[in-house]
Amino acid sequence: MGMLSLNKLSYHRTLFLWLLGYTAVLAILFLGYQYQREREFKAEELNARLQIVNSYIMSSLADGRNMGNVIKDAYHPFDDLRVSVIDSGGKVIYDNTLDHLPDRLHLDRREIAEAISKGSGYTVRRHSQSTGQTYFYSALKGNDGMIVRTAVPYDVRLDHLLRADYGFLWVMCAIIVMMGVAGFFLTRRLGQNVTRLHDFARSVEQGNRISDNEPFPNDELGKISNHIVRLYARLQKAYTDRDREHRNALFEQREKERIKKQLTNNINHELKTPVASIRGCLETLHNYPDLPAAKRMEFVDRGLAATERLGRMLSDVALITRMEDGTQSIIKEDTDLHRVISAVCDDLADQAADKGISIINDTSSPLWIVGNESLLTSIFYNLVANAIAYSGGSRIIVSGSKDEAGRILLTVEDNGSGVAEEHLPHLFERFYRIDKGRSRAAGGTGLGLAIVKNAVIIHNGSITAQNLPAGGLLFQIIFS
């Protein structure tokens, strides 16, 4: 149960309790050792004082003085000093506290044995069989082998004298408390690292999104933890980006397949009209060989026009398919847009004049761009040709310049009738026609603006269309 409760604690508290327990055990061992050492020191100090008395008594006896007088003359602070003299054989030959000397030899007494072997010895506490009291004994061996032993009763006063000083105990307790407080803050700091790493590991296991914007404490473990979280966050972001790109690639592939399918269906639908027209003309000429020459020529011209429209449609389909499937193979080189636009305006000038429309080229010279000249030509050719065919205005203006950011800004506008707002979002869709009958009559394929948009995108640009407040339609192109 205790181990289970410990496991439920946080890492910080568990580590703190282990540190506190380790400190307490270490302090207890040190206190025990220090307590024993101090008691030994005080015992040795008492023994030294008694040895002075022993030495005095021994030297007095060597001078032939009476033992009773010697004991009275000996300077010592003890009230009940017991003095014994033991010969080299261990027999007690004098004891000032006994009326009858014991017959038992004292060689087995610790202080006597130490005195014989080392010259002096003491015993802190031993019960005397002769007097029935407990004494502190101190013995000294003379040159002649005689041993003088003094003893003081081990009473309350002596026990207090030999007791260790507890002042150091309180000092150690204060040190333990301070170490505990310091250990608490240190383990809490370490615990924060471990807790965050634990939360990080759990989030990784659950597949949650990892963020590296919550820094660990600024220490060695914190720095290592920050590196781990940051690396995993980057790895997770890389996987996320990879999955997103994969999804986008799949979506683009499916969208491309959908568009191709739609394009195929639209082409099939759009080809039916010119093919049906050609077939009708040919069947009429075949079934009625006697038609007047004028009528026969009319059907021939009608079939020829349908054939030309069919050729333009196939050419446009081939171009838009090439742009979608062969973007990487399209060759790009430095091209002057001013020159491209000027050539388009010159090519369409006569066609525009036939409808009473003037074309104004207001582009800066030069306007360099890295692109495919053929595709760039198709952009402006389709825009200007559409304006000539459908705007109903009298003026077409093509403008172009570079801004401070190095972008090329181009506009193609007319002063015609514009288009209804609901048609604007669909202008760049394939085969989308505002007026189908009018478009077909003008020979349009419905792919011109789709070609324009694709060509602009291939050149990292964007195109938008909007109606002008004063009338007319404005196309704006931006090449980054």
Short mmCIF file of C-alpha atoms in Angstrom, two decimals:
data_model
loop_
_atom_site.label_atom_id
_atom_site.label_comp_id
_atom_site.label_asym_id
_atom_site.label_seq_id
_atom_site.Cartn_x
_atom_site.Cartn_y
_atom_site.Cartn_z
CA MET A 1 0.00 0.00 0.00
CA GLY A 2 2.88 2.38 0.83
CA MET A 3 4.63 1.71 -2.48
CA LEU A 4 1.33 2.13 -4.35
CA SER A 5 0.73 5.49 -2.67
CA LEU A 6 4.27 6.58 -3.53
CA ASN A 7 3.73 5.67 -7.17
CA LYS A 8 0.67 7.91 -7.26
CA LEU A 9 2.74 10.94 -6.24
CA SER A 10 4.17 13.28 -8.84
CA TYR A 11 7.79 12.82 -9.87
CA HIS A 12 8.68 16.06 -8.06
CA ARG A 13 7.20 14.90 -4.75
CA THR A 14 8.59 11.37 -5.09
CA LEU A 15 12.08 12.70 -5.81
CA PHE A 16 11.78 15.19 -2.94
CA LEU A 17 10.75 12.46 -0.47
CA TRP A 18 13.64 10.23 -1.57
CA LEU A 19 16.07 13.15 -1.23
CA LEU A 20 14.64 14.09 2.16
CA GLY A 21 14.85 10.48 3.36
CA TYR A 22 18.42 10.14 2.12
CA THR A 23 19.37 13.39 3.87
CA ALA A 24 17.67 12.27 7.09
CA VAL A 25 19.46 8.89 7.10
CA LEU A 26 22.78 10.58 6.40
CA ALA A 27 22.15 13.13 9.17
CA ILE A 28 21.15 10.43 11.68
CA LEU A 29 24.31 8.43 10.95
CA PHE A 30 26.42 11.54 11.29
CA LEU A 31 24.68 12.56 14.52
CA GLY A 32 25.17 9.08 15.94
CA TYR A 33 28.83 9.09 15.01
CA GLN A 34 29.31 12.63 16.33
CA TYR A 35 27.47 11.81 19.56
CA GLN A 36 29.67 8.77 20.15
CA ARG A 37 32.82 10.72 19.34
CA GLU A 38 31.93 13.47 21.79
CA ARG A 39 31.19 10.99 24.53
CA GLU A 40 34.55 9.33 23.88
CA PHE A 41 36.24 12.73 23.93
CA LYS A 42 34.69 13.59 27.31
CA ALA A 43 35.54 10.14 28.66
CA GLU A 44 39.16 10.58 27.56
CA GLU A 45 39.17 14.03 29.13
CA LEU A 46 37.93 12.58 32.44
CA ASN A 47 40.46 9.75 32.16
CA ALA A 48 43.24 12.33 31.66
CA ARG A 49 42.24 14.12 34.84
CA LEU A 50 42.18 10.83 36.77
CA GLN A 51 45.54 9.83 35.29
CA ILE A 52 47.03 12.98 36.78
CA VAL A 53 45.80 11.77 40.16
CA ASN A 54 47.12 8.28 39.42
CA SER A 55 50.53 9.65 38.51
CA TYR A 56 50.67 11.75 41.69
CA ILE A 57 49.73 8.79 43.86
CA MET A 58 52.29 6.53 42.16
CA SER A 59 55.11 9.03 42.53
CA SER A 60 54.18 9.64 46.20
CA LEU A 61 54.20 5.92 46.94
CA ALA A 62 57.62 5.66 45.29
CA ASP A 63 58.81 8.32 47.73
CA GLY A 64 57.60 6.11 50.64
CA ARG A 65 54.69 8.27 51.75
CA ASN A 66 51.62 6.88 53.54
CA MET A 67 48.68 6.07 51.23
CA GLY A 68 46.11 7.73 53.47
CA ASN A 69 48.05 10.99 53.50
CA VAL A 70 48.68 10.80 49.77
CA ILE A 71 44.96 10.51 49.01
CA LYS A 72 44.20 13.45 51.25
CA ASP A 73 46.90 15.57 49.61
CA ALA A 74 46.00 14.71 46.04
CA TYR A 75 44.35 17.65 44.35
CA HIS A 76 41.16 16.55 42.56
CA PRO A 77 37.58 17.76 42.25
CA PHE A 78 35.96 14.42 43.10
CA ASP A 79 34.18 13.86 46.40
CA ASP A 80 34.06 10.07 46.41
CA LEU A 81 37.33 9.07 44.84
CA ARG A 82 38.06 5.36 45.05
CA VAL A 83 41.76 4.40 44.94
CA SER A 84 43.04 0.87 44.40
CA VAL A 85 46.55 -0.55 44.10
CA ILE A 86 47.01 -3.80 42.19
CA ASP A 87 50.25 -5.72 41.96
CA SER A 88 51.68 -7.10 38.73
CA GLY A 89 49.82 -10.39 39.31
CA GLY A 90 46.45 -8.69 39.35
CA LYS A 91 45.86 -8.92 43.10
CA VAL A 92 44.33 -5.95 44.90
CA ILE A 93 46.69 -4.92 47.67
CA TYR A 94 44.98 -1.69 48.63
CA ASP A 95 41.48 -0.18 48.29
CA ASN A 96 40.35 2.82 50.30
CA THR A 97 36.64 1.84 50.10
CA LEU A 98 36.93 -1.78 51.24
CA ASP A 99 37.45 -3.26 54.69
CA HIS A 100 38.24 -6.66 53.22
CA LEU A 101 40.29 -6.94 50.05
CA PRO A 102 38.92 -9.28 47.37
CA ASP A 103 40.76 -12.50 46.63
CA ARG A 104 39.82 -12.56 42.97
CA LEU A 105 42.49 -11.39 40.56
CA HIS A 106 41.69 -8.31 38.45
CA LEU A 107 43.66 -9.16 35.33
CA ASP A 108 40.40 -9.53 33.36
CA ARG A 109 39.33 -5.99 34.12
CA ARG A 110 39.50 -3.93 30.98
CA GLU A 111 41.33 -0.96 32.48
CA ILE A 112 43.84 -3.32 34.17
CA ALA A 113 44.43 -5.29 30.99
CA GLU A 114 44.97 -2.08 28.99
CA ALA A 115 47.30 -0.68 31.65
CA ILE A 116 49.40 -3.88 31.58
CA SER A 117 49.62 -3.87 27.79
CA LYS A 118 49.65 -0.13 27.01
CA GLY A 119 50.65 1.51 30.27
CA SER A 120 47.21 3.05 30.99
CA GLY A 121 43.53 2.31 30.40
CA TYR A 122 40.02 3.19 31.41
CA THR A 123 36.49 1.79 31.54
CA VAL A 124 33.59 4.18 31.22
CA ARG A 125 31.01 2.27 33.17
CA ARG A 126 31.24 -0.98 35.10
CA HIS A 127 29.50 -2.40 38.15
CA SER A 128 31.79 -3.29 41.06
CA GLN A 129 31.13 -6.66 42.69
CA SER A 130 33.06 -5.52 45.79
CA THR A 131 31.09 -2.33 46.58
CA GLY A 132 27.92 -2.87 44.57
CA GLN A 133 28.31 0.51 42.84
CA THR A 134 28.96 1.54 39.25
CA TYR A 135 32.22 3.39 38.55
CA PHE A 136 34.29 5.12 35.90
CA TYR A 137 37.74 3.46 36.21
CA SER A 138 41.15 4.83 35.22
CA ALA A 139 44.37 2.79 35.70
CA LEU A 140 48.09 3.61 35.35
CA LYS A 141 50.99 1.12 35.38
CA GLY A 142 54.27 2.02 37.09
CA ASN A 143 57.79 0.98 36.17
CA ASP A 144 57.76 -1.74 38.82
CA GLY A 145 54.61 -3.33 37.42
CA MET A 146 52.36 -1.91 40.16
CA ILE A 147 49.05 -0.47 38.95
CA VAL A 148 47.29 2.48 40.55
CA ARG A 149 43.61 2.65 39.74
CA THR A 150 41.25 5.48 40.58
CA ALA A 151 37.48 5.43 40.14
CA VAL A 152 34.60 7.84 40.58
CA PRO A 153 30.99 6.74 41.11
CA TYR A 154 28.90 6.76 37.90
CA ASP A 155 26.09 8.88 39.37
CA VAL A 156 23.75 11.51 37.87
CA ARG A 157 26.41 14.22 38.01
CA LEU A 158 29.00 12.11 36.18
CA ASP A 159 26.44 10.97 33.60
CA HIS A 160 25.61 14.61 32.91
CA LEU A 161 29.33 15.40 32.64
CA LEU A 162 29.87 12.66 30.07
CA ARG A 163 26.70 13.47 28.12
CA ALA A 164 27.32 14.90 24.67
CA ASP A 165 26.52 18.53 23.91
CA TYR A 166 23.22 18.72 22.03
CA GLY A 167 23.98 22.13 20.54
CA PHE A 168 25.38 20.53 17.39
CA LEU A 169 22.15 18.49 17.16
CA TRP A 170 20.09 21.65 16.70
CA VAL A 171 22.62 22.97 14.20
CA MET A 172 22.29 19.75 12.21
CA CYS A 173 18.50 19.96 12.37
CA ALA A 174 18.65 23.51 11.03
CA ILE A 175 20.97 22.33 8.23
CA ILE A 176 18.55 19.49 7.39
CA VAL A 177 15.64 21.96 7.22
CA MET A 178 17.59 24.29 4.93
CA MET A 179 18.65 21.38 2.74
CA GLY A 180 15.05 20.22 2.64
CA VAL A 181 13.83 23.65 1.49
CA ALA A 182 16.57 23.90 -1.13
CA GLY A 183 15.89 20.31 -2.21
CA PHE A 184 12.19 21.07 -2.56
CA PHE A 185 12.79 23.89 -5.05
CA LEU A 186 15.48 21.97 -6.91
CA THR A 187 13.35 18.83 -7.24
CA ARG A 188 10.34 20.94 -8.20
CA ARG A 189 12.35 22.47 -11.04
CA LEU A 190 13.52 19.03 -12.12
CA GLY A 191 10.00 17.70 -11.67
CA GLN A 192 8.65 20.36 -14.04
CA ASN A 193 11.00 19.06 -16.75
CA VAL A 194 10.04 15.44 -16.14
CA THR A 195 6.31 16.27 -15.94
CA ARG A 196 6.44 18.15 -19.24
CA LEU A 197 8.38 15.29 -20.81
CA HIS A 198 5.75 12.88 -19.49
CA ASP A 199 2.96 15.02 -20.94
CA PHE A 200 4.91 15.23 -24.19
CA ALA A 201 5.29 11.45 -24.36
CA ARG A 202 1.60 10.95 -23.60
CA SER A 203 0.61 13.46 -26.30
CA VAL A 204 2.89 11.68 -28.77
CA GLU A 205 1.33 8.35 -27.86
CA GLN A 206 -2.17 9.78 -28.35
CA GLY A 207 -1.16 11.39 -31.65
CA ASN A 208 -1.92 14.94 -30.49
CA ARG A 209 -0.51 18.02 -32.13
CA ILE A 210 2.82 18.96 -30.51
CA SER A 211 3.72 22.60 -29.98
CA ASP A 212 7.22 23.82 -29.07
CA ASN A 213 6.14 27.25 -27.83
CA GLU A 214 6.15 26.24 -24.13
CA PRO A 215 9.82 26.38 -23.10
CA PHE A 216 11.28 24.16 -20.40
CA PRO A 217 13.23 25.70 -17.47
CA ASN A 218 16.58 27.13 -18.57
CA ASP A 219 18.88 24.34 -17.38
CA GLU A 220 20.72 21.44 -18.99
CA LEU A 221 17.79 19.01 -18.82
CA GLY A 222 15.45 21.79 -19.95
CA LYS A 223 17.61 22.49 -23.00
CA ILE A 224 17.75 18.80 -23.91
CA SER A 225 13.98 18.55 -23.45
CA ASN A 226 13.44 21.64 -25.60
CA HIS A 227 15.55 20.09 -28.36
CA ILE A 228 13.57 16.83 -28.20
CA VAL A 229 10.19 18.58 -28.34
CA ARG A 230 11.36 20.96 -31.07
CA LEU A 231 12.73 18.12 -33.20
CA TYR A 232 9.55 16.11 -32.80
CA ALA A 233 7.39 19.16 -33.56
CA ARG A 234 9.38 19.72 -36.75
CA LEU A 235 9.12 16.05 -37.64
CA GLN A 236 5.38 16.13 -36.98
CA LYS A 237 5.06 19.27 -39.10
CA ALA A 238 7.04 17.58 -41.88
CA TYR A 239 4.71 14.59 -41.76
CA THR A 240 1.69 16.91 -41.72
CA ASP A 241 3.05 18.88 -44.68
CA ARG A 242 3.81 15.66 -46.50
CA ASP A 243 0.29 14.34 -45.89
CA ARG A 244 -1.22 17.66 -46.94
CA GLU A 245 0.86 17.73 -50.10
CA HIS A 246 -0.12 14.15 -50.77
CA ARG A 247 -3.80 15.02 -50.33
CA ASN A 248 -3.38 18.06 -52.53
CA ALA A 249 -1.62 15.98 -55.16
CA LEU A 250 -4.42 13.43 -55.05
CA PHE A 251 -6.99 16.21 -55.24
CA GLU A 252 -5.17 17.82 -58.15
CA GLN A 253 -4.91 14.47 -59.90
CA ARG A 254 -8.60 13.78 -59.40
CA GLU A 255 -9.44 17.33 -60.40
CA LYS A 256 -7.29 17.01 -63.49
CA GLU A 257 -9.03 13.75 -64.37
CA ARG A 258 -12.39 15.36 -63.75
CA ILE A 259 -11.47 18.35 -65.91
CA LYS A 260 -10.17 16.10 -68.64
CA LYS A 261 -13.37 14.10 -68.55
CA GLN A 262 -15.39 17.29 -68.59
CA LEU A 263 -13.20 18.63 -71.39
CA THR A 264 -13.73 15.45 -73.39
CA ASN A 265 -17.48 15.68 -72.92
CA ASN A 266 -17.47 19.38 -73.82
CA ILE A 267 -15.29 18.75 -76.86
CA ASN A 268 -17.62 15.98 -77.95
CA HIS A 269 -20.57 18.31 -77.55
CA GLU A 270 -18.88 21.26 -79.25
CA LEU A 271 -17.61 19.18 -82.18
CA LYS A 272 -21.10 18.02 -82.98
CA THR A 273 -22.13 21.45 -84.30
CA PRO A 274 -19.39 22.00 -86.92
CA VAL A 275 -19.36 18.32 -87.85
CA ALA A 276 -23.15 18.34 -88.27
CA SER A 277 -22.90 21.52 -90.32
CA ILE A 278 -20.21 20.04 -92.60
CA ARG A 279 -22.17 16.81 -92.94
CA GLY A 280 -25.36 18.69 -93.78
CA CYS A 281 -23.64 20.73 -96.46
CA LEU A 282 -22.00 17.66 -97.98
CA GLU A 283 -25.23 15.64 -97.94
CA THR A 284 -27.10 18.51 -99.59
CA LEU A 285 -24.46 18.79 -102.32
CA HIS A 286 -24.48 15.00 -102.76
CA ASN A 287 -28.24 14.58 -102.85
CA TYR A 288 -28.90 17.58 -105.06
CA PRO A 289 -26.29 17.66 -107.82
CA ASP A 290 -28.43 19.98 -109.94
CA LEU A 291 -28.38 22.88 -107.43
CA PRO A 292 -27.74 26.27 -108.96
CA ALA A 293 -24.11 27.34 -108.86
CA ALA A 294 -24.83 30.19 -106.42
CA LYS A 295 -26.64 27.86 -104.03
CA ARG A 296 -23.93 25.22 -104.38
CA MET A 297 -21.26 27.84 -103.53
CA GLU A 298 -23.27 28.90 -100.48
CA PHE A 299 -23.18 25.35 -99.10
CA VAL A 300 -19.49 25.06 -99.92
CA ASP A 301 -18.74 28.33 -98.06
CA ARG A 302 -20.84 27.19 -95.10
CA GLY A 303 -18.98 23.86 -94.94
CA LEU A 304 -15.64 25.63 -95.26
CA ALA A 305 -16.49 27.99 -92.37
CA ALA A 306 -17.48 25.01 -90.23
CA THR A 307 -14.23 23.31 -91.15
CA GLU A 308 -12.21 26.39 -90.16
CA ARG A 309 -14.08 26.58 -86.85
CA LEU A 310 -13.40 22.89 -86.28
CA GLY A 311 -9.70 23.45 -86.96
CA ARG A 312 -9.53 26.36 -84.53
CA MET A 313 -11.26 24.30 -81.85
CA LEU A 314 -8.87 21.39 -82.28
CA SER A 315 -5.93 23.79 -82.19
CA ASP A 316 -7.20 25.38 -78.98
CA VAL A 317 -7.84 21.98 -77.37
CA ALA A 318 -4.33 20.86 -78.27
CA LEU A 319 -2.87 24.06 -76.79
CA ILE A 320 -4.75 23.86 -73.49
CA THR A 321 -3.92 20.14 -73.17
CA ARG A 322 -0.25 20.88 -73.77
CA MET A 323 -0.27 23.55 -71.09
CA GLU A 324 -1.82 21.18 -68.52
CA ASP A 325 0.23 18.08 -69.28
CA GLY A 326 3.56 19.60 -70.30
CA THR A 327 4.13 22.53 -67.93
CA GLN A 328 7.67 21.41 -67.13
CA SER A 329 8.57 20.96 -70.79
CA ILE A 330 7.47 24.44 -71.85
CA ILE A 331 10.61 26.41 -72.71
CA LYS A 332 10.91 29.84 -71.10
CA GLU A 333 13.34 32.59 -71.94
CA ASP A 334 13.70 36.36 -71.56
CA THR A 335 10.82 37.96 -73.46
CA ASP A 336 9.84 41.60 -73.94
CA LEU A 337 6.08 41.87 -73.30
CA HIS A 338 5.99 45.29 -74.95
CA ARG A 339 7.20 43.73 -78.18
CA VAL A 340 4.72 40.80 -77.88
CA ILE A 341 1.78 43.14 -77.26
CA SER A 342 2.82 45.47 -80.08
CA ALA A 343 2.88 42.50 -82.50
CA VAL A 344 -0.60 41.38 -81.38
CA CYS A 345 -2.01 44.89 -81.75
CA ASP A 346 -0.52 45.18 -85.26
CA ASP A 347 -1.93 41.78 -86.29
CA LEU A 348 -5.44 42.64 -85.12
CA ALA A 349 -5.44 46.30 -86.20
CA ASP A 350 -7.18 45.66 -89.54
CA GLN A 351 -9.76 43.35 -87.99
CA ALA A 352 -10.51 46.02 -85.36
CA ALA A 353 -10.68 48.80 -87.96
CA ASP A 354 -13.31 46.85 -89.92
CA LYS A 355 -15.54 47.14 -86.83
CA GLY A 356 -14.64 50.78 -86.14
CA ILE A 357 -12.48 49.92 -83.12
CA SER A 358 -9.12 51.48 -82.33
CA ILE A 359 -6.42 49.57 -80.41
CA ILE A 360 -4.13 51.62 -78.14
CA ASN A 361 -0.87 50.09 -76.89
CA ASP A 362 0.07 51.94 -73.69
CA THR A 363 2.74 49.56 -72.34
CA SER A 364 6.15 50.60 -71.09
CA SER A 365 9.17 49.61 -73.13
CA PRO A 366 10.73 47.24 -72.39
CA LEU A 367 8.79 44.86 -70.07
CA TRP A 368 11.05 41.85 -69.59
CA ILE A 369 9.73 38.55 -68.29
CA VAL A 370 11.03 34.99 -68.31
CA GLY A 371 8.34 33.18 -70.29
CA ASN A 372 7.21 31.36 -73.39
CA GLU A 373 6.62 33.85 -76.19
CA SER A 374 4.02 31.70 -77.91
CA LEU A 375 1.89 31.37 -74.78
CA LEU A 376 2.31 35.05 -73.87
CA THR A 377 1.15 35.94 -77.39
CA SER A 378 -1.92 33.73 -76.99
CA ILE A 379 -2.85 35.64 -73.78
CA PHE A 380 -3.09 39.05 -75.40
CA TYR A 381 -4.29 37.77 -78.78
CA ASN A 382 -7.33 36.12 -77.15
CA LEU A 383 -8.10 39.09 -74.89
CA VAL A 384 -7.90 41.66 -77.70
CA ALA A 385 -9.69 39.38 -80.20
CA ASN A 386 -12.51 38.76 -77.70
CA ALA A 387 -12.87 42.52 -77.16
CA ILE A 388 -13.06 43.08 -80.92
CA ALA A 389 -15.63 40.32 -81.39
CA TYR A 390 -17.92 40.83 -78.38
CA SER A 391 -17.37 44.19 -76.60
CA GLY A 392 -19.41 46.37 -78.96
CA GLY A 393 -17.19 49.32 -78.05
CA SER A 394 -14.98 51.64 -80.06
CA ARG A 395 -11.72 51.47 -78.14
CA ILE A 396 -9.39 48.85 -76.68
CA ILE A 397 -6.51 49.92 -74.43
CA VAL A 398 -3.62 47.64 -73.42
CA SER A 399 -1.53 49.08 -70.54
CA GLY A 400 1.50 47.67 -68.77
CA SER A 401 4.24 48.74 -66.33
CA LYS A 402 6.38 47.54 -63.40
CA ASP A 403 5.72 48.53 -59.80
CA GLU A 404 8.28 49.17 -57.04
CA ALA A 405 8.20 45.50 -56.00
CA GLY A 406 9.24 44.43 -59.50
CA ARG A 407 5.83 43.02 -60.45
CA ILE A 408 4.47 43.51 -63.98
CA LEU A 409 0.95 44.98 -63.99
CA LEU A 410 -1.04 44.65 -67.23
CA THR A 411 -4.59 45.62 -68.15
CA VAL A 412 -6.74 45.07 -71.24
CA GLU A 413 -9.91 47.17 -71.24
CA ASP A 414 -12.61 48.27 -73.64
CA ASN A 415 -15.41 50.81 -73.54
CA GLY A 416 -18.11 48.41 -74.62
CA SER A 417 -21.18 47.11 -72.84
CA GLY A 418 -19.37 44.76 -70.38
CA VAL A 419 -21.01 41.58 -69.10
CA ALA A 420 -23.65 40.83 -66.51
CA GLU A 421 -22.20 40.37 -63.01
CA GLU A 422 -23.40 36.77 -62.74
CA HIS A 423 -21.19 35.82 -65.70
CA LEU A 424 -17.93 37.25 -64.30
CA PRO A 425 -17.01 34.22 -62.07
CA HIS A 426 -17.42 31.87 -65.06
CA LEU A 427 -15.60 33.77 -67.80
CA PHE A 428 -12.46 31.60 -67.59
CA GLU A 429 -14.31 28.27 -67.66
CA ARG A 430 -13.92 26.11 -70.74
CA PHE A 431 -16.67 26.36 -73.32
CA TYR A 432 -18.51 28.93 -71.20
CA ARG A 433 -20.41 31.36 -73.41
CA ILE A 434 -22.48 34.36 -72.41
CA ASP A 435 -24.40 34.32 -75.70
CA LYS A 436 -23.90 30.93 -77.34
CA GLY A 437 -25.49 31.85 -80.64
CA ARG A 438 -23.48 35.07 -80.94
CA SER A 439 -20.23 33.33 -79.98
CA ARG A 440 -20.63 30.57 -82.51
CA ALA A 441 -21.59 33.08 -85.17
CA ALA A 442 -18.36 34.94 -84.47
CA GLY A 443 -16.41 31.72 -84.81
CA GLY A 444 -15.46 31.40 -81.13
CA THR A 445 -14.49 28.05 -79.64
CA GLY A 446 -15.27 28.86 -75.98
CA LEU A 447 -11.68 28.06 -74.98
CA GLY A 448 -9.99 31.43 -75.48
CA LEU A 449 -10.25 32.75 -71.91
CA ALA A 450 -9.47 29.29 -70.46
CA ILE A 451 -6.26 29.34 -72.53
CA VAL A 452 -5.53 32.84 -71.22
CA LYS A 453 -5.91 31.80 -67.59
CA ASN A 454 -3.78 28.66 -67.96
CA ALA A 455 -1.05 30.58 -69.76
CA VAL A 456 -1.05 33.26 -67.02
CA ILE A 457 -0.79 30.59 -64.28
CA ILE A 458 2.11 28.88 -66.08
CA HIS A 459 3.95 32.23 -65.84
CA ASN A 460 3.25 32.49 -62.04
CA GLY A 461 0.67 35.18 -62.58
CA SER A 462 -2.96 35.89 -61.80
CA ILE A 463 -5.83 37.35 -63.83
CA THR A 464 -9.14 38.93 -62.84
CA ALA A 465 -12.06 40.43 -64.75
CA GLN A 466 -14.39 43.24 -63.74
CA ASN A 467 -16.84 45.70 -65.21
CA LEU A 468 -15.78 49.32 -65.46
CA PRO A 469 -18.04 51.93 -63.84
CA ALA A 470 -18.29 53.88 -67.12
CA GLY A 471 -18.97 50.72 -69.13
CA GLY A 472 -16.77 48.08 -70.63
CA LEU A 473 -14.79 45.15 -69.35
CA LEU A 474 -11.35 45.25 -67.66
CA PHE A 475 -8.92 42.30 -67.44
CA GLN A 476 -6.05 42.77 -64.98
CA ILE A 477 -2.95 40.56 -65.09
CA ILE A 478 -0.18 40.50 -62.50
CA PHE A 479 3.12 38.69 -63.08
CA SER A 480 5.18 38.36 -59.87
#
